[in-house]
mmCIF file of C-alpha atoms in Angstrom:
data_model
loop_
_atom_site.group_PDB
_atom_site.id
_atom_site.type_symbol
_atom_site.label_atom_id
_atom_site.label_comp_id
_atom_site.label_asym_id
_atom_site.label_seq_id
_atom_site.Cartn_x
_atom_site.Cartn_y
_atom_site.Cartn_z
ATOM 1 C CA UNK A 1 0.000 0.000 0.000
ATOM 2 C CA UNK A 2 1.751 3.148 -1.124
ATOM 3 C CA UNK A 3 2.153 6.272 0.943
ATOM 4 C CA UNK A 4 1.614 4.433 4.183
ATOM 5 C CA UNK A 5 2.874 6.071 7.311
ATOM 6 C CA UNK A 6 2.006 4.082 10.403
ATOM 7 C CA UNK A 7 3.125 5.337 13.776
ATOM 8 C CA UNK A 8 3.331 2.943 16.715
ATOM 9 C CA UNK A 9 5.492 4.397 19.485
ATOM 10 C CA UNK A 10 8.999 3.348 18.481
ATOM 11 C CA UNK A 11 8.030 1.734 15.204
ATOM 12 C CA UNK A 12 7.356 3.721 12.089
ATOM 13 C CA UNK A 13 7.339 3.043 8.433
ATOM 14 C CA UNK A 14 8.155 5.757 5.968
ATOM 15 C CA UNK A 15 7.326 5.434 2.328
ATOM 16 C CA UNK A 16 8.047 8.275 0.006
ATOM 17 C CA UNK A 17 7.282 6.508 -3.261
ATOM 18 C CA UNK A 18 4.600 9.090 -3.966
ATOM 19 C CA UNK A 19 6.261 12.257 -2.739
ATOM 20 C CA UNK A 20 6.292 14.931 -5.431
ATOM 21 C CA UNK A 21 7.499 18.235 -4.004
ATOM 22 C CA UNK A 22 10.899 18.975 -2.592
ATOM 23 C CA UNK A 23 13.101 21.961 -1.811
ATOM 24 C CA UNK A 24 16.657 22.736 -0.794
ATOM 25 C CA UNK A 25 18.358 23.052 2.574
ATOM 26 C CA UNK A 26 21.984 23.123 3.695
ATOM 27 C CA UNK A 27 23.664 21.595 6.724
ATOM 28 C CA UNK A 28 27.056 22.255 8.327
ATOM 29 C CA UNK A 29 29.985 24.640 7.917
ATOM 30 C CA UNK A 30 30.804 25.011 5.094
ATOM 31 C CA UNK A 31 27.327 24.305 3.840
ATOM 32 C CA UNK A 32 26.457 20.941 2.354
ATOM 33 C CA UNK A 33 23.347 21.112 0.181
ATOM 34 C CA UNK A 34 20.477 18.640 0.217
ATOM 35 C CA UNK A 35 17.086 18.354 -1.410
ATOM 36 C CA UNK A 36 14.401 17.298 1.039
ATOM 37 C CA UNK A 37 10.690 16.607 1.095
ATOM 38 C CA UNK A 38 9.047 19.128 3.440
ATOM 39 C CA UNK A 39 6.696 16.705 5.108
ATOM 40 C CA UNK A 40 3.892 17.630 7.507
ATOM 41 C CA UNK A 41 3.381 13.902 8.156
ATOM 42 C CA UNK A 42 6.598 13.430 10.140
ATOM 43 C CA UNK A 43 8.739 15.486 12.506
ATOM 44 C CA UNK A 44 12.352 14.472 12.018
ATOM 45 C CA UNK A 45 15.057 15.793 9.731
ATOM 46 C CA UNK A 46 17.172 13.156 8.123
ATOM 47 C CA UNK A 47 19.697 12.980 5.312
ATOM 48 C CA UNK A 48 21.937 10.141 4.122
ATOM 49 C CA UNK A 49 25.310 9.843 5.824
ATOM 50 C CA UNK A 50 28.669 9.664 4.067
ATOM 51 C CA UNK A 51 29.075 6.418 5.952
ATOM 52 C CA UNK A 52 26.030 4.880 4.310
ATOM 53 C CA UNK A 53 27.310 2.004 2.223
ATOM 54 C CA UNK A 54 24.171 0.280 0.986
ATOM 55 C CA UNK A 55 22.999 0.373 -2.595
ATOM 56 C CA UNK A 56 20.190 2.738 -1.637
ATOM 57 C CA UNK A 57 22.740 5.422 -0.755
ATOM 58 C CA UNK A 58 24.700 5.118 -3.992
ATOM 59 C CA UNK A 59 23.354 8.227 -5.689
ATOM 60 C CA UNK A 60 21.980 10.820 -3.298
ATOM 61 C CA UNK A 61 24.202 13.430 -1.776
ATOM 62 C CA UNK A 62 25.498 12.327 1.589
ATOM 63 C CA UNK A 63 26.345 14.345 4.681
ATOM 64 C CA UNK A 64 30.056 14.414 5.525
ATOM 65 C CA UNK A 65 30.166 15.184 9.240
ATOM 66 C CA UNK A 66 33.966 15.145 9.187
ATOM 67 C CA UNK A 67 33.985 18.098 6.776
ATOM 68 C CA UNK A 68 31.784 20.320 8.954
ATOM 69 C CA UNK A 69 33.563 22.412 11.584
ATOM 70 C CA UNK A 70 30.276 23.068 13.412
ATOM 71 C CA UNK A 71 29.078 19.461 13.622
ATOM 72 C CA UNK A 72 28.389 18.064 17.092
ATOM 73 C CA UNK A 73 28.355 14.329 17.416
ATOM 74 C CA UNK A 74 25.377 13.084 19.402
ATOM 75 C CA UNK A 75 26.148 9.402 19.775
ATOM 76 C CA UNK A 76 22.578 8.180 19.888
ATOM 77 C CA UNK A 77 21.438 5.701 17.287
ATOM 78 C CA UNK A 78 18.045 5.328 15.738
ATOM 79 C CA UNK A 79 16.292 2.620 13.822
ATOM 80 C CA UNK A 80 13.161 2.532 11.718
ATOM 81 C CA UNK A 81 11.716 -0.929 11.236
ATOM 82 C CA UNK A 82 10.221 -1.902 7.917
ATOM 83 C CA UNK A 83 8.506 -5.173 7.164
ATOM 84 C CA UNK A 84 11.430 -6.352 5.089
ATOM 85 C CA UNK A 85 14.319 -4.509 6.640
ATOM 86 C CA UNK A 86 15.234 -1.512 8.669
ATOM 87 C CA UNK A 87 16.878 1.859 8.386
ATOM 88 C CA UNK A 88 19.700 2.608 10.802
ATOM 89 C CA UNK A 89 21.353 5.872 11.595
ATOM 90 C CA UNK A 90 23.063 8.145 14.060
ATOM 91 C CA UNK A 91 22.059 11.524 15.396
ATOM 92 C CA UNK A 92 23.986 14.747 15.302
ATOM 93 C CA UNK A 93 23.625 18.532 15.550
ATOM 94 C CA UNK A 94 24.728 21.227 13.187
ATOM 95 C CA UNK A 95 23.734 24.515 11.591
ATOM 96 C CA UNK A 96 20.776 24.252 9.250
ATOM 97 C CA UNK A 97 20.179 26.808 6.503
ATOM 98 C CA UNK A 98 16.701 27.142 5.006
ATOM 99 C CA UNK A 99 16.260 29.813 2.328
ATOM 100 C CA UNK A 100 18.965 31.975 3.887
ATOM 101 C CA UNK A 101 17.759 31.546 7.477
ATOM 102 C CA UNK A 102 20.173 29.877 9.888
ATOM 103 C CA UNK A 103 18.893 27.523 12.563
ATOM 104 C CA UNK A 104 21.511 26.773 15.206
ATOM 105 C CA UNK A 105 22.054 23.451 16.961
ATOM 106 C CA UNK A 106 19.546 21.558 14.855
ATOM 107 C CA UNK A 107 19.246 17.882 15.736
ATOM 108 C CA UNK A 108 19.055 15.637 12.720
ATOM 109 C CA UNK A 109 19.581 12.082 11.690
ATOM 110 C CA UNK A 110 22.139 10.670 9.340
ATOM 111 C CA UNK A 111 21.044 7.368 7.908
ATOM 112 C CA UNK A 112 23.910 4.919 7.576
ATOM 113 C CA UNK A 113 21.985 1.905 6.367
ATOM 114 C CA UNK A 114 18.951 2.066 4.110
ATOM 115 C CA UNK A 115 17.192 -0.973 2.738
ATOM 116 C CA UNK A 116 15.730 -1.182 -0.720
ATOM 117 C CA UNK A 117 16.571 0.848 -3.762
ATOM 118 C CA UNK A 118 13.662 3.304 -3.892
ATOM 119 C CA UNK A 119 15.853 6.278 -3.105
ATOM 120 C CA UNK A 120 18.020 5.576 -6.139
ATOM 121 C CA UNK A 121 15.076 6.856 -8.158
ATOM 122 C CA UNK A 122 14.347 9.771 -5.873
ATOM 123 C CA UNK A 123 15.219 13.311 -6.854
ATOM 124 C CA UNK A 124 15.434 14.203 -3.176
ATOM 125 C CA UNK A 125 17.981 13.155 -0.608
ATOM 126 C CA UNK A 126 16.103 13.255 2.679
ATOM 127 C CA UNK A 127 13.076 14.467 4.591
ATOM 128 C CA UNK A 128 12.391 17.517 6.759
ATOM 129 C CA UNK A 129 9.406 16.877 9.020
ATOM 130 C CA UNK A 130 7.055 19.700 9.971
ATOM 131 C CA UNK A 131 4.767 17.767 12.318
ATOM 132 C CA UNK A 132 4.446 18.208 16.090
ATOM 133 C CA UNK A 133 7.282 17.140 18.430
ATOM 134 C CA UNK A 134 5.182 14.171 19.631
ATOM 135 C CA UNK A 135 5.786 12.553 16.266
ATOM 136 C CA UNK A 136 9.570 12.950 16.430
ATOM 137 C CA UNK A 137 11.881 10.114 17.255
ATOM 138 C CA UNK A 138 14.734 12.433 18.134
ATOM 139 C CA UNK A 139 14.922 13.924 21.604
ATOM 140 C CA UNK A 140 15.154 17.626 20.935
ATOM 141 C CA UNK A 141 13.329 20.116 18.843
ATOM 142 C CA UNK A 142 12.066 19.438 15.326
ATOM 143 C CA UNK A 143 13.122 22.069 12.801
ATOM 144 C CA UNK A 144 10.070 24.335 13.044
ATOM 145 C CA UNK A 145 10.128 24.201 16.869
ATOM 146 C CA UNK A 146 13.774 25.251 16.786
ATOM 147 C CA UNK A 147 12.914 28.149 14.496
ATOM 148 C CA UNK A 148 10.295 29.265 17.010
ATOM 149 C CA UNK A 149 12.579 28.744 20.019
ATOM 150 C CA UNK A 150 15.279 30.852 18.356
ATOM 151 C CA UNK A 151 12.767 33.621 17.472
ATOM 152 C CA UNK A 152 13.560 33.390 13.778
ATOM 153 C CA UNK A 153 9.981 33.906 12.600
ATOM 154 C CA UNK A 154 7.411 36.662 13.123
ATOM 155 C CA UNK A 155 4.494 34.269 13.449
ATOM 156 C CA UNK A 156 4.378 30.585 14.456
ATOM 157 C CA UNK A 157 2.885 29.746 11.082
ATOM 158 C CA UNK A 158 3.939 28.043 7.887
ATOM 159 C CA UNK A 159 1.937 27.576 4.728
ATOM 160 C CA UNK A 160 2.090 25.573 1.500
ATOM 161 C CA UNK A 161 1.258 26.536 -2.024
ATOM 162 C CA UNK A 162 1.439 23.498 -4.329
ATOM 163 C CA UNK A 163 0.887 23.907 -8.044
ATOM 164 C CA UNK A 164 -0.503 21.034 -10.056
ATOM 165 C CA UNK A 165 1.547 21.900 -13.108
ATOM 166 C CA UNK A 166 5.014 20.547 -13.776
ATOM 167 C CA UNK A 167 7.432 23.325 -14.698
ATOM 168 C CA UNK A 168 4.937 25.904 -13.502
ATOM 169 C CA UNK A 169 6.057 29.141 -11.966
ATOM 170 C CA UNK A 170 6.326 28.538 -9.103
ATOM 171 C CA UNK A 171 5.788 24.768 -8.908
ATOM 172 C CA UNK A 172 5.295 25.162 -5.206
ATOM 173 C CA UNK A 173 6.296 27.236 -2.254
ATOM 174 C CA UNK A 174 6.683 26.737 1.464
ATOM 175 C CA UNK A 175 6.319 29.986 3.393
ATOM 176 C CA UNK A 176 7.783 30.044 6.884
ATOM 177 C CA UNK A 177 6.454 32.685 9.281
ATOM 178 C CA UNK A 178 3.211 33.538 7.512
ATOM 179 C CA UNK A 179 1.219 33.423 4.301
ATOM 180 C CA UNK A 180 1.204 35.232 0.973
ATOM 181 C CA UNK A 181 -2.266 36.550 0.152
ATOM 182 C CA UNK A 182 -1.372 36.687 -3.536
ATOM 183 C CA UNK A 183 -1.399 32.890 -3.558
ATOM 184 C CA UNK A 184 -4.952 32.346 -2.287
ATOM 185 C CA UNK A 185 -8.422 33.831 -2.121
ATOM 186 C CA UNK A 186 -9.882 34.873 1.229
ATOM 187 C CA UNK A 187 -11.521 33.797 3.444
ATOM 188 C CA UNK A 188 -9.427 31.281 5.334
ATOM 189 C CA UNK A 189 -11.414 28.523 7.011
ATOM 190 C CA UNK A 190 -9.697 27.524 10.264
ATOM 191 C CA UNK A 191 -10.026 24.043 11.769
ATOM 192 C CA UNK A 192 -8.741 23.118 15.225
ATOM 193 C CA UNK A 193 -6.066 20.439 15.483
ATOM 194 C CA UNK A 194 -7.676 17.472 17.238
ATOM 195 C CA UNK A 195 -4.483 15.588 18.149
ATOM 196 C CA UNK A 196 -1.091 17.277 18.242
ATOM 197 C CA UNK A 197 1.193 14.804 16.521
ATOM 198 C CA UNK A 198 0.265 14.824 12.848
ATOM 199 C CA UNK A 199 -1.649 17.898 11.715
ATOM 200 C CA UNK A 200 -4.887 16.125 12.520
ATOM 201 C CA UNK A 201 -8.307 17.671 11.970
ATOM 202 C CA UNK A 202 -11.928 16.598 11.845
ATOM 203 C CA UNK A 203 -13.739 16.015 8.546
ATOM 204 C CA UNK A 204 -17.495 16.582 8.870
ATOM 205 C CA UNK A 205 -18.333 14.304 5.935
ATOM 206 C CA UNK A 206 -17.321 13.197 2.446
ATOM 207 C CA UNK A 207 -19.979 13.309 -0.269
ATOM 208 C CA UNK A 208 -19.631 11.808 -3.744
ATOM 209 C CA UNK A 209 -22.066 13.080 -6.353
ATOM 210 C CA UNK A 210 -24.493 14.198 -3.681
ATOM 211 C CA UNK A 211 -25.133 10.672 -2.462
ATOM 212 C CA UNK A 212 -23.524 8.045 -0.263
ATOM 213 C CA UNK A 213 -22.169 10.248 2.466
ATOM 214 C CA UNK A 214 -19.013 8.802 3.915
ATOM 215 C CA UNK A 215 -18.191 9.284 7.606
ATOM 216 C CA UNK A 216 -21.578 11.034 8.082
ATOM 217 C CA UNK A 217 -20.863 11.552 11.783
ATOM 218 C CA UNK A 218 -17.413 12.968 11.119
ATOM 219 C CA UNK A 219 -14.012 11.348 10.947
ATOM 220 C CA UNK A 220 -10.404 12.220 11.570
ATOM 221 C CA UNK A 221 -7.939 13.220 8.870
ATOM 222 C CA UNK A 222 -4.335 14.330 8.701
ATOM 223 C CA UNK A 223 -3.066 17.001 6.352
ATOM 224 C CA UNK A 224 0.061 15.518 4.825
ATOM 225 C CA UNK A 225 2.297 17.173 2.240
ATOM 226 C CA UNK A 226 4.361 13.971 1.969
ATOM 227 C CA UNK A 227 1.456 11.982 0.502
ATOM 228 C CA UNK A 228 0.265 12.483 -3.048
ATOM 229 C CA UNK A 229 -3.279 11.096 -2.961
ATOM 230 C CA UNK A 230 -6.328 11.239 -0.727
ATOM 231 C CA UNK A 231 -6.447 8.110 1.366
ATOM 232 C CA UNK A 232 -9.069 6.626 3.632
ATOM 233 C CA UNK A 233 -10.316 3.369 5.170
ATOM 234 C CA UNK A 234 -10.492 0.482 2.699
ATOM 235 C CA UNK A 235 -14.280 0.014 2.841
ATOM 236 C CA UNK A 236 -15.000 3.679 2.159
ATOM 237 C CA UNK A 237 -12.384 4.023 -0.568
ATOM 238 C CA UNK A 238 -13.564 0.889 -2.378
ATOM 239 C CA UNK A 239 -17.086 2.334 -2.391
ATOM 240 C CA UNK A 240 -15.763 5.593 -3.823
ATOM 241 C CA UNK A 241 -13.785 3.698 -6.504
ATOM 242 C CA UNK A 242 -16.978 1.882 -7.463
ATOM 243 C CA UNK A 243 -18.909 5.125 -7.677
ATOM 244 C CA UNK A 244 -16.370 6.640 -10.040
ATOM 245 C CA UNK A 245 -15.988 3.413 -12.030
ATOM 246 C CA UNK A 246 -12.354 2.801 -11.189
ATOM 247 C CA UNK A 247 -10.933 -0.704 -11.456
ATOM 248 C CA UNK A 248 -7.952 -2.107 -9.530
ATOM 249 C CA UNK A 249 -4.549 -2.802 -11.085
ATOM 250 C CA UNK A 250 -2.066 -5.435 -9.947
ATOM 251 C CA UNK A 251 -0.224 -2.734 -8.040
ATOM 252 C CA UNK A 252 -3.020 -1.732 -5.665
ATOM 253 C CA UNK A 253 -3.853 1.365 -7.659
ATOM 254 C CA UNK A 254 -7.192 2.138 -9.273
ATOM 255 C CA UNK A 255 -7.342 3.063 -12.912
ATOM 256 C CA UNK A 256 -10.091 4.699 -14.939
ATOM 257 C CA UNK A 257 -10.726 4.908 -18.662
ATOM 258 C CA UNK A 258 -9.383 8.276 -19.777
ATOM 259 C CA UNK A 259 -11.926 8.344 -22.630
ATOM 260 C CA UNK A 260 -14.747 8.327 -20.086
ATOM 261 C CA UNK A 261 -13.475 11.240 -18.029
ATOM 262 C CA UNK A 262 -16.426 13.413 -18.945
ATOM 263 C CA UNK A 263 -18.824 10.758 -17.552
ATOM 264 C CA UNK A 264 -17.297 10.666 -14.097
ATOM 265 C CA UNK A 265 -19.006 12.266 -11.142
ATOM 266 C CA UNK A 266 -18.071 15.879 -11.562
ATOM 267 C CA UNK A 267 -17.719 16.717 -7.939
ATOM 268 C CA UNK A 268 -16.581 15.182 -4.715
ATOM 269 C CA UNK A 269 -17.131 17.229 -1.612
ATOM 270 C CA UNK A 270 -15.189 17.245 1.613
ATOM 271 C CA UNK A 271 -17.013 19.122 4.335
ATOM 272 C CA UNK A 272 -14.549 20.689 6.746
ATOM 273 C CA UNK A 273 -15.620 23.039 9.479
ATOM 274 C CA UNK A 274 -19.063 23.351 7.884
ATOM 275 C CA UNK A 275 -17.596 24.465 4.536
ATOM 276 C CA UNK A 276 -17.650 22.394 1.349
ATOM 277 C CA UNK A 277 -14.372 21.714 -0.434
ATOM 278 C CA UNK A 278 -15.005 20.523 -3.947
ATOM 279 C CA UNK A 279 -12.802 18.476 -6.235
ATOM 280 C CA UNK A 280 -13.809 18.108 -9.874
ATOM 281 C CA UNK A 281 -13.098 14.929 -11.840
ATOM 282 C CA UNK A 282 -10.223 16.723 -13.549
ATOM 283 C CA UNK A 283 -8.770 17.366 -10.120
ATOM 284 C CA UNK A 284 -9.285 13.987 -8.479
ATOM 285 C CA UNK A 285 -8.141 11.951 -11.503
ATOM 286 C CA UNK A 286 -4.355 11.796 -11.865
ATOM 287 C CA UNK A 287 -3.024 11.513 -15.420
ATOM 288 C CA UNK A 288 0.288 9.942 -16.290
ATOM 289 C CA UNK A 289 2.005 9.243 -19.605
ATOM 290 C CA UNK A 290 3.427 5.771 -20.170
ATOM 291 C CA UNK A 291 5.289 6.029 -23.450
ATOM 292 C CA UNK A 292 2.688 7.433 -25.853
ATOM 293 C CA UNK A 293 -0.188 6.054 -23.787
ATOM 294 C CA UNK A 294 -2.094 8.146 -21.262
ATOM 295 C CA UNK A 295 -3.077 6.449 -17.992
ATOM 296 C CA UNK A 296 -5.711 7.884 -15.675
ATOM 297 C CA UNK A 297 -5.566 6.961 -12.004
ATOM 298 C CA UNK A 298 -8.044 7.551 -9.254
ATOM 299 C CA UNK A 299 -6.803 10.110 -6.755
ATOM 300 C CA UNK A 300 -8.193 7.984 -3.940
ATOM 301 C CA UNK A 301 -6.309 5.216 -2.263
ATOM 302 C CA UNK A 302 -7.164 2.699 0.453
ATOM 303 C CA UNK A 303 -4.873 2.924 3.455
ATOM 304 C CA UNK A 304 -5.999 1.587 6.814
ATOM 305 C CA UNK A 305 -4.326 3.875 9.247
ATOM 306 C CA UNK A 306 -5.443 3.420 12.804
ATOM 307 C CA UNK A 307 -5.428 6.044 15.527
ATOM 308 C CA UNK A 308 -6.935 6.228 18.991
ATOM 309 C CA UNK A 309 -9.576 8.535 17.498
ATOM 310 C CA UNK A 310 -10.526 5.998 14.828
ATOM 311 C CA UNK A 311 -9.469 5.412 11.209
ATOM 312 C CA UNK A 312 -7.567 8.277 9.668
ATOM 313 C CA UNK A 313 -8.044 9.813 6.255
ATOM 314 C CA UNK A 314 -5.120 11.617 4.640
ATOM 315 C CA UNK A 315 -5.547 14.803 2.675
ATOM 316 C CA UNK A 316 -2.516 14.693 0.396
ATOM 317 C CA UNK A 317 -1.388 16.636 -2.646
ATOM 318 C CA UNK A 318 -4.560 15.905 -4.678
ATOM 319 C CA UNK A 319 -6.391 18.072 -2.146
ATOM 320 C CA UNK A 320 -3.577 20.465 -1.287
ATOM 321 C CA UNK A 321 -2.948 21.522 -4.887
ATOM 322 C CA UNK A 322 -6.465 22.970 -4.945
ATOM 323 C CA UNK A 323 -6.430 24.503 -1.494
ATOM 324 C CA UNK A 324 -3.713 26.647 0.034
ATOM 325 C CA UNK A 325 -2.923 25.205 3.475
ATOM 326 C CA UNK A 326 -1.827 27.112 6.559
ATOM 327 C CA UNK A 327 -0.402 25.433 9.647
ATOM 328 C CA UNK A 328 -0.634 27.514 12.807
ATOM 329 C CA UNK A 329 1.345 26.246 15.797
ATOM 330 C CA UNK A 330 0.382 29.322 17.840
ATOM 331 C CA UNK A 331 -3.298 28.465 17.908
ATOM 332 C CA UNK A 332 -3.014 24.787 16.927
ATOM 333 C CA UNK A 333 -5.178 25.038 13.860
ATOM 334 C CA UNK A 334 -5.070 24.359 10.126
ATOM 335 C CA UNK A 335 -6.448 26.857 7.620
ATOM 336 C CA UNK A 336 -7.587 26.266 4.057
ATOM 337 C CA UNK A 337 -8.274 28.794 1.312
ATOM 338 C CA UNK A 338 -8.788 28.458 -2.427
ATOM 339 C CA UNK A 339 -5.334 28.359 -4.063
ATOM 340 C CA UNK B 1 10.477 38.147 7.815
ATOM 341 C CA UNK B 2 8.614 35.764 5.578
ATOM 342 C CA UNK B 3 10.932 32.969 4.502
ATOM 343 C CA UNK B 4 10.085 31.581 1.075
ATOM 344 C CA UNK B 5 11.311 28.131 0.147
ATOM 345 C CA UNK B 6 10.767 27.305 -3.543
ATOM 346 C CA UNK B 7 9.520 23.772 -4.135
ATOM 347 C CA UNK B 8 10.052 21.722 -7.266
ATOM 348 C CA UNK B 9 7.582 19.156 -8.510
ATOM 349 C CA UNK B 10 8.896 15.938 -9.962
ATOM 350 C CA UNK B 11 7.407 12.638 -11.096
ATOM 351 C CA UNK B 12 7.069 10.278 -8.148
ATOM 352 C CA UNK B 13 9.358 7.313 -7.646
ATOM 353 C CA UNK B 14 6.339 5.156 -8.486
ATOM 354 C CA UNK B 15 5.866 6.930 -11.827
ATOM 355 C CA UNK B 16 9.517 6.579 -12.697
ATOM 356 C CA UNK B 17 9.529 2.886 -11.850
ATOM 357 C CA UNK B 18 6.368 2.397 -13.904
ATOM 358 C CA UNK B 19 7.730 4.211 -16.945
ATOM 359 C CA UNK B 20 10.853 2.058 -16.840
ATOM 360 C CA UNK B 21 8.811 -1.136 -16.454
ATOM 361 C CA UNK B 22 10.334 -1.776 -13.026
ATOM 362 C CA UNK B 23 7.350 -1.173 -10.753
ATOM 363 C CA UNK B 24 6.167 -4.769 -10.488
ATOM 364 C CA UNK B 25 9.644 -6.106 -9.685
ATOM 365 C CA UNK B 26 10.166 -3.324 -7.178
ATOM 366 C CA UNK B 27 6.939 -4.047 -5.348
ATOM 367 C CA UNK B 28 7.646 -7.784 -5.296
ATOM 368 C CA UNK B 29 11.186 -7.301 -4.006
ATOM 369 C CA UNK B 30 10.574 -4.507 -1.531
ATOM 370 C CA UNK B 31 7.041 -5.191 -0.354
ATOM 371 C CA UNK B 32 6.421 -1.720 1.068
ATOM 372 C CA UNK B 33 3.055 -2.836 2.463
ATOM 373 C CA UNK B 34 4.399 -5.885 4.293
ATOM 374 C CA UNK B 35 4.497 -4.099 7.632
ATOM 375 C CA UNK B 36 0.854 -3.090 7.556
ATOM 376 C CA UNK B 37 -0.299 -6.484 6.343
ATOM 377 C CA UNK B 38 1.610 -8.286 9.032
ATOM 378 C CA UNK B 39 0.487 -6.094 11.899
ATOM 379 C CA UNK B 40 -3.013 -5.079 10.810
ATOM 380 C CA UNK B 41 -4.625 -7.799 12.916
ATOM 381 C CA UNK B 42 -2.835 -6.552 16.040
ATOM 382 C CA UNK B 43 -4.871 -3.374 16.133
ATOM 383 C CA UNK B 44 -8.214 -3.294 17.930
ATOM 384 C CA UNK B 45 -11.300 -3.521 15.756
ATOM 385 C CA UNK B 46 -12.244 -0.131 14.386
#
């Protein structure tokens, strides 16, 4: 199941097979540059270590602690267990530069052993988590908490603008310390965070073509920039796939006939904080070229993600490309506005 | 004091593997869903 992130105290699985947006950071003195996924679905910063020797570390840039005069060795180790292997690493501290802003004494993880070869295909080197500290495996502040602790930002807010177009201008933007009103239309609809680990909020209901309301009594969702699709509990998602006429592939994805796009339900509604958020078929169907053939995939995916508040939905890039998202740590709330 | 970090959009690893005809082999060899399948029954109902 792609895009699965399952948190169970010390065990976590990370899967970035569907991550699409990344930006640049630098670590150390002199600076060593890395491309990272800015991920609201996790809270740690990690990059590959120069000591990583597995095949998975063959291509990405790797952090050379021995070349940084400001690096502080931490000594702690960390491990992330996968079903078929595990990622191992060590922790350290160093200067972090993000778009010209310096964060001092930033804890981060260097991975020294990575299973699998997925990252050979990745255009990014690591991940910078923007979730709450409760989600972090490192003792110490996550990056955004450190920015706040060091008074680097005017407001305890960050926001995402994600464009759907490749090679657009800009393709996306993360704004630290506020929002840019040129990137969205007012008003902003604010939703309280219901559990401070992921950016978790309450969905009032999901409505497909005006019928079959899903989670009619409300359900929990996380807003996750590291996930590309909209995911939900298997039963609900299979019903939605049926309603839009999507059929499963061997790879757990759901495909639709591109020629029938105009016959699909035109609108799917997510009701958040009493306000309807609409996705048209053009927005919830993902198109991909395979040679000279066009494939059309459903933007919905079944992922059974359990939390103490019940099954979690994930609002990923399919949703976030349509709606500008604002994450407010000061008032523990998430805001949406039309992008 | 607004810090702007430009983001680039790229095809996903899944898309790249698919376009190179490697997705099936990758999923068979790496089984990214193995963890959830193995432990799904450990969670309480609901």
